[in-house]
XYZ file of C-alpha atoms in Angstrom:
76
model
C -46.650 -165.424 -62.942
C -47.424 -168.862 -65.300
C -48.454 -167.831 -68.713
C -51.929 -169.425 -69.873
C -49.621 -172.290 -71.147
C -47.990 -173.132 -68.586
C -51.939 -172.636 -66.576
C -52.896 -175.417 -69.474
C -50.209 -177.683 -68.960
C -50.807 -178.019 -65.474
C -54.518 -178.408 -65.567
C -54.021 -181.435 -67.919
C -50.755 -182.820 -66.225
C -53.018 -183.008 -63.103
C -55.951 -184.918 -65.037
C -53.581 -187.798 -65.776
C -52.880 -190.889 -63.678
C -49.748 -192.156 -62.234
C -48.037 -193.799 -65.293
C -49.215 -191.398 -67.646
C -47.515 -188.744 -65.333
C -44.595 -190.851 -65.286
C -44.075 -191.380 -68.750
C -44.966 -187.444 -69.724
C -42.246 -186.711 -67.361
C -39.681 -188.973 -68.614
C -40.403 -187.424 -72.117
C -40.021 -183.678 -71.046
C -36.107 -184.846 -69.206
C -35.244 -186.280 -72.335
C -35.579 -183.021 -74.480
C -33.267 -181.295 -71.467
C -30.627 -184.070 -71.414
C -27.012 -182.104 -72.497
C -26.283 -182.541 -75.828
C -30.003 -183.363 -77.322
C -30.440 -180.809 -80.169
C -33.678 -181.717 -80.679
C -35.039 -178.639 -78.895
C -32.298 -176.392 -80.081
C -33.765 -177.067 -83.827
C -37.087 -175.503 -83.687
C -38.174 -172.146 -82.657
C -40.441 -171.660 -79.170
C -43.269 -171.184 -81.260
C -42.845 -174.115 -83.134
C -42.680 -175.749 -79.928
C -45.692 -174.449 -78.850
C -47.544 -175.359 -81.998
C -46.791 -179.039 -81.746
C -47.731 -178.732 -77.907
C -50.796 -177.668 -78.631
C -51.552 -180.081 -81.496
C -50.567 -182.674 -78.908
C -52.981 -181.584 -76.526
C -55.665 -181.472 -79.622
C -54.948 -184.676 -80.398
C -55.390 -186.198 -76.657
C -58.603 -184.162 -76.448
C -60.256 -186.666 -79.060
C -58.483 -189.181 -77.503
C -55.697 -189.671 -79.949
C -53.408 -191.252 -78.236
C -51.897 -194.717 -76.564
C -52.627 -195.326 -73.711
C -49.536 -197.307 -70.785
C -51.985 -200.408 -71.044
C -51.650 -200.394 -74.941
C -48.776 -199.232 -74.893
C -47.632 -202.317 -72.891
C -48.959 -204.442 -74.690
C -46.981 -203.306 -77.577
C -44.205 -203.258 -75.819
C -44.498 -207.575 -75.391
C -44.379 -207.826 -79.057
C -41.016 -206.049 -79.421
């Protein structure tokens, strides 16, 4: 049974668009690639506190969004 973060996760996963899917995605592989300690660092509750700060943060619209983000990316 999906804990209530997991339930979370999923409702907002499924509120995003295409690229914003694709991106999220691409970020959650890269903390399971072999040999990325990243993850292996911080306890699951630290985890889950920086989840949900994340989350916080996109609820008052904190955060880039692929157009800015592309644009950005030109400047590099």
């Amino acid at each position: 049974m999906a804990s209530v973060l997991d339930k979370e996760l999923i409702h907002y996963f499924t509120r995003l668009n295409e690229p914003q899917k694709k991106s999220l995605l691409a970020m959650m592989k890269s903390f399971l690639r072999p040999g990325n300690d990243s993850l292996q660092s911080i306890t699951i509750e630290q985890c889950n506190r920086e989840l949900d700060e994340a989350m916080q943060r996109m609820d008052k619209g904190e955060f880039t969004s692929i157009k800015e983000l592309e644009k950005e990316m030109q400047a590099w």
